[in-house]
Short mmCIF file of C-alpha atoms and ligand atoms in Angstrom, two decimals:
data_model
loop_
_atom_site.label_atom_id
_atom_site.label_comp_id
_atom_site.label_asym_id
_atom_site.label_seq_id
_atom_site.Cartn_x
_atom_site.Cartn_y
_atom_site.Cartn_z
CA MET F 1 3.13 60.31 17.04
CA GLY F 2 1.99 57.85 14.40
CA LYS F 3 3.63 54.93 12.69
CA LEU F 4 7.10 56.45 12.34
CA HIS F 5 7.33 56.72 16.12
CA ASP F 6 6.15 53.13 16.55
CA VAL F 7 8.65 51.77 14.03
CA LEU F 8 11.48 53.63 15.75
CA ALA F 9 10.29 52.57 19.21
CA GLN F 10 10.51 48.97 18.07
CA ARG F 11 13.99 49.32 16.53
CA ILE F 12 15.84 51.62 18.90
CA PRO F 13 16.38 49.13 21.75
CA ARG F 14 18.02 46.68 19.33
CA LEU F 15 20.14 49.46 17.83
CA ARG F 16 21.30 50.50 21.29
CA ASP F 17 22.26 46.92 22.12
CA GLU F 18 24.20 46.56 18.86
CA ILE F 19 26.21 49.75 19.38
CA HIS F 20 26.78 48.93 23.04
CA ALA F 21 28.16 45.49 22.11
CA LEU F 22 30.29 46.97 19.31
CA VAL F 23 31.94 49.49 21.61
CA LYS F 24 32.35 46.92 24.41
CA ASP F 25 33.96 44.30 22.16
CA HIS F 26 35.96 46.51 19.77
CA GLY F 27 36.15 49.92 21.44
CA ALA F 28 39.96 49.98 21.38
CA ALA F 29 40.32 49.29 17.62
CA VAL F 30 41.92 52.22 15.74
CA ILE F 31 39.96 53.58 12.74
CA SER F 32 41.89 56.77 11.99
CA GLU F 33 45.16 58.57 12.47
CA VAL F 34 45.58 62.36 12.40
CA THR F 35 48.46 64.12 10.70
CA ILE F 36 49.61 67.65 11.43
CA ALA F 37 48.33 68.70 8.00
CA GLN F 38 44.87 67.39 8.92
CA ALA F 39 44.91 69.11 12.31
CA PHE F 40 45.67 72.44 10.61
CA GLY F 41 43.53 71.58 7.58
CA GLY F 42 39.94 71.41 8.75
CA MET F 43 40.28 67.77 9.94
CA ARG F 44 39.77 66.68 6.32
CA GLY F 45 39.55 62.87 6.13
CA VAL F 46 39.80 62.28 9.90
CA LYS F 47 37.34 59.56 10.89
CA GLY F 48 36.05 60.65 14.27
CA LEU F 49 32.28 60.69 13.87
CA VAL F 50 29.58 58.11 13.22
CA CYS F 51 26.62 58.87 10.96
CA ASP F 52 24.30 56.11 9.74
CA THR F 53 21.78 58.19 7.82
CA SER F 54 24.01 58.57 4.76
CA VAL F 55 27.57 58.24 3.53
CA VAL F 56 29.45 60.19 0.87
CA GLU F 57 32.08 58.20 -0.94
CA ALA F 58 34.65 59.97 -3.13
CA GLU F 59 33.82 57.80 -6.14
CA THR F 60 30.04 57.38 -5.79
CA GLY F 61 28.65 60.46 -4.09
CA LEU F 62 25.73 60.43 -1.70
CA ILE F 63 24.33 57.08 -0.57
CA VAL F 64 21.29 57.28 1.68
CA ARG F 65 20.91 54.23 3.88
CA GLY F 66 22.60 52.07 1.27
CA ILE F 67 20.68 53.51 -1.71
CA PRO F 68 22.54 55.76 -4.21
CA ILE F 69 20.83 59.16 -4.44
CA SER F 70 20.45 58.65 -8.19
CA ASP F 71 17.99 55.82 -7.39
CA LEU F 72 15.92 58.05 -5.11
CA THR F 73 15.11 60.92 -7.46
CA GLN F 74 11.48 59.83 -7.84
CA GLN F 75 10.87 59.69 -4.09
CA LEU F 76 9.08 62.40 -2.13
CA PRO F 77 11.16 64.26 0.47
CA GLU F 78 8.95 62.96 3.29
CA GLU F 79 9.74 59.40 2.12
CA ILE F 80 13.42 60.32 2.37
CA PHE F 81 12.93 61.52 5.96
CA TYR F 82 11.40 58.17 6.85
CA LEU F 83 14.26 56.40 5.08
CA LEU F 84 16.92 58.46 6.86
CA LEU F 85 15.41 57.61 10.23
CA THR F 86 14.44 53.99 9.81
CA GLY F 87 16.67 52.67 7.02
CA GLU F 88 13.64 51.75 4.88
CA LEU F 89 11.35 53.56 2.49
CA PRO F 90 7.81 53.81 3.90
CA ASP F 91 4.94 51.74 2.56
CA ALA F 92 1.82 53.65 1.46
CA GLU F 93 0.26 53.53 4.92
CA SER F 94 3.38 54.77 6.73
CA LEU F 95 3.82 57.58 4.21
CA ALA F 96 0.19 58.66 4.60
CA SER F 97 0.60 58.63 8.38
CA LEU F 98 3.75 60.80 8.24
CA GLN F 99 2.09 63.23 5.82
CA GLU F 100 -0.91 63.49 8.14
CA GLU F 101 1.45 64.15 11.06
CA PHE F 102 3.02 67.01 9.09
CA ARG F 103 -0.41 68.41 8.18
CA GLN F 104 -1.56 68.47 11.79
CA ARG F 105 1.56 70.36 12.85
CA ALA F 106 1.84 72.70 9.84
CA HIS F 107 0.26 75.84 11.33
CA VAL F 108 2.85 78.61 11.82
CA PRO F 109 1.99 80.68 14.92
CA SER F 110 1.59 84.42 14.41
CA TYR F 111 4.55 85.30 16.65
CA VAL F 112 6.90 83.73 14.05
CA TRP F 113 5.58 86.09 11.36
CA ASN F 114 5.92 89.00 13.79
CA VAL F 115 9.58 88.11 14.37
CA LEU F 116 10.23 87.87 10.63
CA LYS F 117 8.48 91.13 9.81
CA ALA F 118 10.35 92.92 12.61
CA LEU F 119 13.74 92.14 11.07
CA PRO F 120 15.33 94.93 8.97
CA PRO F 121 14.34 94.56 5.28
CA ASP F 122 17.95 94.00 4.20
CA SER F 123 18.30 90.92 6.45
CA HIS F 124 19.53 87.92 4.48
CA PRO F 125 16.83 85.24 3.97
CA MET F 126 19.08 82.77 5.82
CA THR F 127 19.15 85.11 8.82
CA MET F 128 15.35 85.19 8.69
CA PHE F 129 15.18 81.41 8.38
CA SER F 130 17.53 80.74 11.27
CA ALA F 131 15.79 83.38 13.43
CA ALA F 132 12.34 81.86 12.74
CA ILE F 133 13.56 78.40 13.76
CA LEU F 134 15.19 79.78 16.90
CA ALA F 135 12.10 81.81 17.82
CA MET F 136 10.06 78.57 17.95
CA GLU F 137 12.37 77.10 20.59
CA ARG F 138 9.94 78.27 23.25
CA GLU F 139 7.63 75.46 22.07
CA SER F 140 10.22 72.70 22.40
CA ALA F 141 8.79 69.47 23.83
CA PHE F 142 12.32 68.35 24.66
CA ARG F 143 13.13 71.41 26.76
CA LYS F 144 9.80 71.20 28.57
CA ARG F 145 10.19 67.52 29.42
CA TYR F 146 13.85 67.95 30.36
CA SER F 147 13.01 70.72 32.81
CA GLU F 148 10.32 68.48 34.33
CA GLY F 149 12.86 65.64 34.51
CA PHE F 150 12.58 62.63 32.20
CA HIS F 151 14.45 59.39 31.56
CA LYS F 152 17.28 59.59 29.03
CA ASP F 153 15.82 56.61 27.16
CA GLU F 154 12.95 58.91 26.19
CA TYR F 155 15.10 61.79 24.86
CA TRP F 156 14.68 60.61 21.29
CA GLU F 157 10.87 60.70 21.53
CA ALA F 158 10.83 64.35 22.59
CA THR F 159 13.43 65.10 19.89
CA LEU F 160 11.24 63.40 17.28
CA ASP F 161 8.30 65.44 18.54
CA ASP F 162 10.29 68.67 18.04
CA ALA F 163 11.64 67.49 14.67
CA LEU F 164 8.14 66.76 13.34
CA THR F 165 6.86 70.18 14.45
CA LEU F 166 9.86 71.92 12.93
CA LEU F 167 9.75 70.06 9.62
CA ALA F 168 5.98 70.42 9.30
CA ARG F 169 6.27 74.21 9.57
CA LEU F 170 9.40 74.77 7.48
CA PRO F 171 7.74 74.92 4.03
CA ALA F 172 5.29 77.63 5.15
CA ILE F 173 8.02 79.55 6.99
CA ALA F 174 10.47 79.32 4.09
CA ALA F 175 7.83 80.31 1.52
CA GLY F 176 6.67 83.16 3.78
CA ILE F 177 10.26 84.41 4.02
CA TYR F 178 10.40 84.46 0.23
CA ARG F 179 7.27 86.57 0.01
CA ILE F 180 8.22 88.95 2.81
CA HIS F 181 11.83 89.35 1.64
CA THR F 182 10.91 89.97 -1.99
CA GLY F 183 7.93 92.19 -1.18
CA LYS F 184 5.58 89.84 -3.05
CA GLY F 185 2.94 90.05 -0.34
CA GLU F 186 1.62 88.21 2.69
CA PRO F 187 2.56 84.53 3.23
CA LEU F 188 0.19 82.22 1.36
CA PRO F 189 -1.80 79.54 3.19
CA SER F 190 -0.83 75.88 3.14
CA ASN F 191 -2.93 73.51 1.00
CA SER F 192 -3.54 70.37 3.03
CA LYS F 193 -4.23 68.34 -0.12
CA LEU F 194 -0.64 68.70 -1.28
CA ASP F 195 2.46 66.79 -0.27
CA TRP F 196 5.26 68.56 1.67
CA GLY F 197 7.28 69.61 -1.40
CA ALA F 198 4.35 70.55 -3.63
CA ASP F 199 2.81 72.60 -0.82
CA TYR F 200 6.09 74.50 -0.44
CA ALA F 201 6.18 75.15 -4.20
CA SER F 202 2.59 76.36 -4.14
CA MET F 203 3.15 78.69 -1.14
CA LEU F 204 6.04 80.39 -2.97
CA GLY F 205 3.30 81.74 -5.24
CA LEU F 206 5.12 81.38 -8.56
CA PRO F 207 3.21 80.35 -11.71
CA ASP F 208 3.36 76.61 -12.38
CA PRO F 209 1.07 75.85 -15.33
CA THR F 210 2.82 72.57 -16.24
CA GLY F 211 3.50 71.26 -12.72
CA ASP F 212 7.22 71.19 -13.58
CA PHE F 213 8.04 73.68 -10.80
CA ARG F 214 6.51 71.55 -8.07
CA ASN F 215 8.30 68.51 -9.49
CA PHE F 216 11.53 70.47 -9.44
CA ILE F 217 11.03 71.55 -5.80
CA ARG F 218 10.31 67.94 -4.80
CA LEU F 219 13.49 66.85 -6.57
CA TYR F 220 15.49 69.68 -4.98
CA LEU F 221 14.27 68.76 -1.49
CA THR F 222 15.05 65.10 -2.05
CA LEU F 223 18.55 65.65 -3.45
CA HIS F 224 19.78 68.00 -0.67
CA CYS F 225 18.38 65.93 2.22
CA ASP F 226 21.61 64.81 3.91
CA HIS F 227 25.35 64.55 3.22
CA GLU F 228 26.73 62.40 6.07
CA GLY F 229 27.84 63.84 9.39
CA GLY F 230 31.01 65.90 8.91
CA ASN F 231 29.87 68.77 6.68
CA VAL F 232 29.66 72.15 8.41
CA SER F 233 25.90 72.28 8.93
CA ALA F 234 25.44 68.64 9.97
CA PHE F 235 28.43 68.73 12.31
CA THR F 236 27.33 72.03 13.85
CA CYS F 237 23.81 70.73 14.40
CA HIS F 238 25.24 67.52 15.86
CA THR F 239 27.60 69.37 18.22
CA VAL F 240 24.94 71.77 19.48
CA GLY F 241 22.49 68.87 19.90
CA SER F 242 25.11 66.90 21.82
CA ALA F 243 24.87 69.48 24.60
CA LEU F 244 21.19 68.44 24.80
CA SER F 245 20.19 71.73 23.26
CA ASP F 246 16.86 70.90 21.60
CA ALA F 247 16.18 70.54 17.87
CA PHE F 248 15.24 74.21 17.44
CA TYR F 249 18.57 75.39 18.86
CA ALA F 250 20.54 72.75 16.98
CA VAL F 251 18.91 73.11 13.55
CA SER F 252 19.05 76.91 13.74
CA ALA F 253 22.80 76.64 14.47
CA GLY F 254 23.23 74.22 11.56
CA MET F 255 21.52 76.74 9.26
CA ASN F 256 24.03 79.42 10.27
CA GLY F 257 26.79 77.15 8.98
CA LEU F 258 24.85 76.42 5.81
CA ALA F 259 24.72 80.18 5.19
CA GLY F 260 28.47 80.32 4.48
CA PRO F 261 29.75 80.95 0.91
CA LEU F 262 31.83 77.77 0.87
CA HIS F 263 28.82 75.66 1.91
CA GLY F 264 25.14 76.35 1.21
CA LEU F 265 25.54 79.88 -0.10
CA ALA F 266 27.55 78.51 -3.04
CA ASN F 267 24.38 77.94 -5.08
CA GLN F 268 23.67 81.67 -5.27
CA GLU F 269 27.33 82.28 -6.18
CA CYS F 270 26.99 79.78 -9.05
CA LEU F 271 24.03 81.48 -10.62
CA HIS F 272 25.74 84.83 -10.19
CA PHE F 273 28.71 83.41 -12.12
CA VAL F 274 26.52 82.05 -14.92
CA LEU F 275 24.53 85.30 -15.24
CA GLY F 276 27.84 87.21 -15.37
CA ILE F 277 28.87 85.07 -18.35
CA ARG F 278 25.58 85.71 -20.13
CA GLU F 279 25.91 89.43 -19.56
CA ALA F 280 29.57 89.54 -20.66
CA TYR F 281 28.78 87.85 -23.99
CA ASN F 282 25.20 89.03 -24.43
CA GLY F 283 23.95 85.45 -24.54
CA VAL F 284 25.56 82.03 -24.75
CA PRO F 285 29.30 82.39 -25.51
CA THR F 286 31.30 80.15 -27.80
CA ASP F 287 33.37 77.43 -26.17
CA ALA F 288 36.54 79.46 -26.83
CA GLN F 289 35.05 82.51 -25.08
CA LEU F 290 33.87 80.37 -22.18
CA ARG F 291 37.33 78.87 -21.80
CA ASP F 292 38.84 82.39 -21.66
CA TYR F 293 36.30 83.44 -19.06
CA VAL F 294 37.01 80.48 -16.79
CA TRP F 295 40.78 80.93 -17.12
CA GLN F 296 40.49 84.65 -16.37
CA THR F 297 38.46 83.89 -13.23
CA LEU F 298 41.19 81.54 -12.04
CA LYS F 299 43.94 84.05 -12.88
CA ASP F 300 42.06 86.65 -10.83
CA GLY F 301 42.47 84.32 -7.86
CA ARG F 302 38.78 83.44 -7.66
CA VAL F 303 37.14 80.02 -7.44
CA ILE F 304 34.80 78.61 -10.08
CA PRO F 305 31.58 78.29 -8.09
CA GLY F 306 29.91 74.89 -8.27
CA TYR F 307 33.13 73.00 -8.90
CA GLY F 308 35.17 71.06 -6.38
CA HIS F 309 34.28 69.19 -3.24
CA ALA F 310 35.92 68.33 0.06
CA VAL F 311 35.06 64.63 -0.33
CA LEU F 312 33.80 63.87 -3.85
CA ARG F 313 36.13 63.02 -6.72
CA VAL F 314 33.50 62.46 -9.44
CA THR F 315 30.63 64.46 -10.93
CA ASP F 316 28.17 64.84 -8.08
CA PRO F 317 25.20 62.55 -8.90
CA ARG F 318 22.93 65.30 -7.61
CA PHE F 319 24.30 67.61 -10.32
CA THR F 320 23.59 64.84 -12.84
CA ALA F 321 19.97 64.65 -11.65
CA PHE F 322 19.50 68.41 -12.09
CA HIS F 323 21.29 68.34 -15.43
CA GLU F 324 18.96 65.60 -16.69
CA PHE F 325 15.94 67.52 -15.41
CA GLY F 326 17.13 70.62 -17.30
CA ARG F 327 17.76 68.66 -20.48
CA ARG F 328 14.18 67.39 -20.30
CA VAL F 329 12.43 70.61 -19.31
CA CYS F 330 14.44 73.51 -20.75
CA PRO F 331 17.21 72.38 -23.14
CA ALA F 332 17.07 75.62 -25.15
CA ASP F 333 17.17 78.04 -22.22
CA GLU F 334 20.24 80.32 -22.41
CA ILE F 335 21.22 79.99 -18.77
CA PHE F 336 20.84 76.22 -18.85
CA ARG F 337 22.95 76.07 -22.03
CA ILE F 338 25.76 78.00 -20.29
CA VAL F 339 25.59 75.58 -17.33
CA ASP F 340 25.74 72.71 -19.79
CA ARG F 341 28.77 74.11 -21.70
CA LEU F 342 30.55 74.90 -18.42
CA PHE F 343 30.04 71.28 -17.41
CA HIS F 344 31.72 70.15 -20.61
CA LEU F 345 34.67 72.57 -20.41
CA THR F 346 35.43 73.41 -16.78
CA PRO F 347 36.68 70.03 -15.48
CA GLY F 348 39.38 69.97 -18.19
CA ILE F 349 40.47 73.53 -17.34
CA LEU F 350 40.57 72.83 -13.61
CA LYS F 351 42.63 69.69 -14.23
CA GLU F 352 45.06 71.74 -16.29
CA HIS F 353 45.12 74.44 -13.59
CA GLY F 354 46.25 71.67 -11.29
CA LYS F 355 45.35 72.89 -7.81
CA ILE F 356 41.89 71.53 -7.21
CA LYS F 357 41.49 67.95 -6.00
CA ASP F 358 38.03 67.50 -7.47
CA PRO F 359 37.55 69.26 -10.83
CA TRP F 360 33.95 68.03 -11.22
CA PRO F 361 30.66 69.88 -10.68
CA ASN F 362 29.02 69.68 -7.26
CA VAL F 363 25.31 69.91 -6.47
CA ASP F 364 25.25 73.69 -6.77
CA ALA F 365 26.55 73.99 -10.33
CA GLY F 366 23.15 73.70 -11.99
CA SER F 367 20.28 74.04 -9.54
CA GLY F 368 20.26 77.86 -9.54
CA ALA F 369 19.83 78.00 -13.31
CA LEU F 370 16.66 75.91 -13.03
CA LEU F 371 15.27 77.97 -10.17
CA TYR F 372 15.90 81.10 -12.23
CA LEU F 373 14.07 79.61 -15.18
CA PHE F 374 11.01 78.95 -13.03
CA GLY F 375 10.91 82.62 -12.04
CA LEU F 376 12.66 82.27 -8.70
CA THR F 377 15.17 84.94 -9.65
CA GLU F 378 16.07 86.25 -6.19
CA PHE F 379 19.14 84.17 -5.71
CA ASP F 380 19.96 85.26 -2.18
CA TYR F 381 16.94 83.05 -1.33
CA TYR F 382 18.36 79.80 -2.73
CA THR F 383 20.15 78.68 0.42
CA VAL F 384 16.82 78.70 2.27
CA LEU F 385 15.56 76.02 -0.13
CA PHE F 386 18.71 74.05 0.58
CA GLY F 387 18.07 74.54 4.30
CA VAL F 388 14.49 73.23 4.15
CA SER F 389 15.82 70.06 2.59
CA ARG F 390 18.90 69.70 4.78
CA ALA F 391 16.71 70.03 7.88
CA LEU F 392 15.49 66.50 7.04
CA GLY F 393 18.98 65.11 7.55
CA MET F 394 19.81 67.28 10.54
CA CYS F 395 16.61 66.24 12.31
CA ALA F 396 17.06 62.54 11.49
CA GLN F 397 20.64 62.60 12.79
CA LEU F 398 19.55 64.39 15.98
CA VAL F 399 16.80 61.87 16.75
CA LEU F 400 19.15 58.92 16.21
CA ASN F 401 21.89 60.47 18.33
CA ARG F 402 19.49 61.09 21.20
CA ALA F 403 18.26 57.51 20.80
CA LEU F 404 21.81 56.17 21.09
CA GLY F 405 22.73 58.50 23.94
CA THR F 406 25.64 59.93 21.94
CA PRO F 407 27.68 61.96 24.45
CA ILE F 408 28.59 65.63 24.24
CA THR F 409 31.08 66.36 21.43
CA ARG F 410 34.48 67.30 22.83
CA PRO F 411 37.48 66.59 20.62
CA LYS F 412 40.85 67.51 22.07
CA SER F 413 42.60 70.53 20.63
CA VAL F 414 46.34 71.05 20.97
CA SER F 415 48.44 74.17 20.74
CA THR F 416 50.97 74.88 17.98
CA LYS F 417 53.67 74.74 20.68
CA TRP F 418 52.49 71.25 21.66
CA ILE F 419 52.79 70.14 18.03
CA LEU F 420 56.27 71.66 17.68
CA ARG F 421 57.35 70.01 20.92
CA THR F 422 55.90 66.68 19.78
CA ILE F 423 57.86 66.68 16.54
CA GLY F 424 60.94 67.93 18.36
CA THR F 425 61.38 71.28 16.61
CA LEU F 426 60.31 73.69 19.33
CA ALA F 427 63.87 74.15 20.50
CA CYS F 428 65.01 75.18 16.99
CA ILE F 429 62.19 77.72 16.58
CA ALA F 430 62.07 79.21 20.07
N1 LIG O 501 37.89 76.86 -8.44
C1 LIG O 501 39.19 77.23 -8.35
N2 LIG O 501 40.03 76.76 -7.41
C2 LIG O 501 39.53 75.88 -6.55
C3 LIG O 501 38.21 75.43 -6.59
C4 LIG O 501 37.36 75.96 -7.59
N3 LIG O 501 36.08 75.63 -7.69
N4 LIG O 501 38.00 74.57 -5.58
C5 LIG O 501 39.16 74.45 -4.93
N5 LIG O 501 40.08 75.25 -5.51
C6 LIG O 501 41.46 75.47 -5.06
C7 LIG O 501 41.43 75.86 -3.58
O1 LIG O 501 41.19 77.26 -3.44
C8 LIG O 501 42.78 75.43 -3.13
O2 LIG O 501 43.71 76.42 -3.54
P1 LIG O 501 44.91 76.90 -2.55
O3 LIG O 501 45.74 75.68 -2.38
O4 LIG O 501 45.56 78.01 -3.32
O5 LIG O 501 44.26 77.35 -1.27
C9 LIG O 501 43.04 74.18 -3.95
O6 LIG O 501 42.16 74.25 -5.08
C10 LIG O 501 42.78 72.88 -3.20
O7 LIG O 501 41.44 72.88 -2.73
P2 LIG O 501 40.67 71.48 -2.56
O8 LIG O 501 41.39 70.67 -1.53
O9 LIG O 501 40.46 70.85 -3.90
O10 LIG O 501 39.25 71.93 -2.04
P3 LIG O 501 38.74 72.03 -0.52
O11 LIG O 501 38.39 70.67 -0.02
O12 LIG O 501 39.66 72.86 0.32
O13 LIG O 501 37.39 72.90 -0.69
C11 LIG O 501 35.35 73.50 -1.73
C12 LIG O 501 36.24 72.34 -1.25
C13 LIG O 501 33.99 72.96 -2.15
C14 LIG O 501 35.13 74.50 -0.57
C15 LIG O 501 36.09 74.20 -2.92
O14 LIG O 501 36.24 73.27 -3.97
C16 LIG O 501 35.38 75.45 -3.41
O15 LIG O 501 35.60 76.53 -2.85
N6 LIG O 501 34.51 75.32 -4.48
C17 LIG O 501 33.79 76.43 -5.00
C18 LIG O 501 32.64 76.79 -4.06
C19 LIG O 501 31.57 75.69 -4.12
O16 LIG O 501 31.16 75.26 -5.19
N7 LIG O 501 31.08 75.27 -2.92
C20 LIG O 501 29.99 74.29 -2.84
C21 LIG O 501 30.36 73.03 -2.09
C22 LIG O 501 29.17 72.14 -1.93
C23 LIG O 501 28.27 72.63 -0.84
O17 LIG O 501 28.57 72.55 0.35
N8 LIG O 501 27.12 73.17 -1.17
#
């Protein structure tokens, strides 16, 4: 399995020893407490998971293996996968070896296309994406080796094998879904001369005379790669994987979480919001009109898509990267100008509104506008792009967890009665 496998094979024993010693020497140290509000409130802020691929700090945003995402915008997504897994960016030889590995595994078997074409035409692209990943489970190296019986120290190798197959095929599958779903025609063939992101862009079949679109897709895939371990898709993938369900089961499950409107589907909601503004004002509104529009949305009890975050308390650096890309490539575009004005006005309005903890734009506030500009106007497809990228993080986390023998996830739940009894109020209520 090439150089990536060899680098991991060399490092994993040391990593196992380090974690083993840490738990043995300090296993009883307390790192978190849980309040009743947290137990009822989506476990926000509870530290009960370990994830070394990336961290998200409230004041800095995404940091991948110690490197702020804003310093990684020039890297290819496959370099990011290597970084997530090993903690280092690959040298030229390691990158070439990983790209070759992807090329050798890139062929999508015909049964996957048959599954996709058999789905009803109104199926959401995320349903198609998750179904395609799940359909490939029959090829899992992990499941095959597990049923034959293999040593738990080798689980990570079979998981890496599955992850490489899955990732290698995702661009063709995702691009094929775009073409099938939008009726643009048969899936286009992969071009083995291109890198992972550029090949995906090319298989979507949209015009790209300047090469800006492929650069944008590379950037998109790099920026969405991972967001530590507790977000819905990563945590779902982790939990399913912890039952030793293989990477196809686990990543497909993670994608189902990503499909939710408060998570990965938010990017399509954002563009919808921006297009609604353009339609309402027949172009780019004045700042006063925009202010009214945002306030009215809040008064109607709706959220401003693309603003707020469960963890972040600053402008998401991934939004900044997209914003800078837009300023360079399409500063005069109407939709981009609305995104830009919203960025200047919305945080102040949300602060004044007073409910939201993070009034700043998240990753989704601007990416849809750029996709739209490049002709990718079918915004129910956008979460699939997010999913192709996020599969990098899900797969890296799965491989590392199998390497460390992370046990099955099983937090303890308690009943409301138990809580009432614990705080001594059950008698008053009952
Ligand atoms: N517009 C208006 N109100 C908002 C808001 C927004 N963008 N974001 C949060 N609020 C409101 C909440 O509805 C909540 O109101 P309530 O007390 O009446 O229920 C209050 O502010 C407090 O919420 P919070 O603690 O600041 O947010 P959270 O951690 O519960 O949720 C998130 C975070 C992202 C789900 C939320 O900010 C939101 O719905 N944003 C809009 C959708 C979006 O952009 N999602 C993308 C997230 C990134 C991703 O995963 N792709």
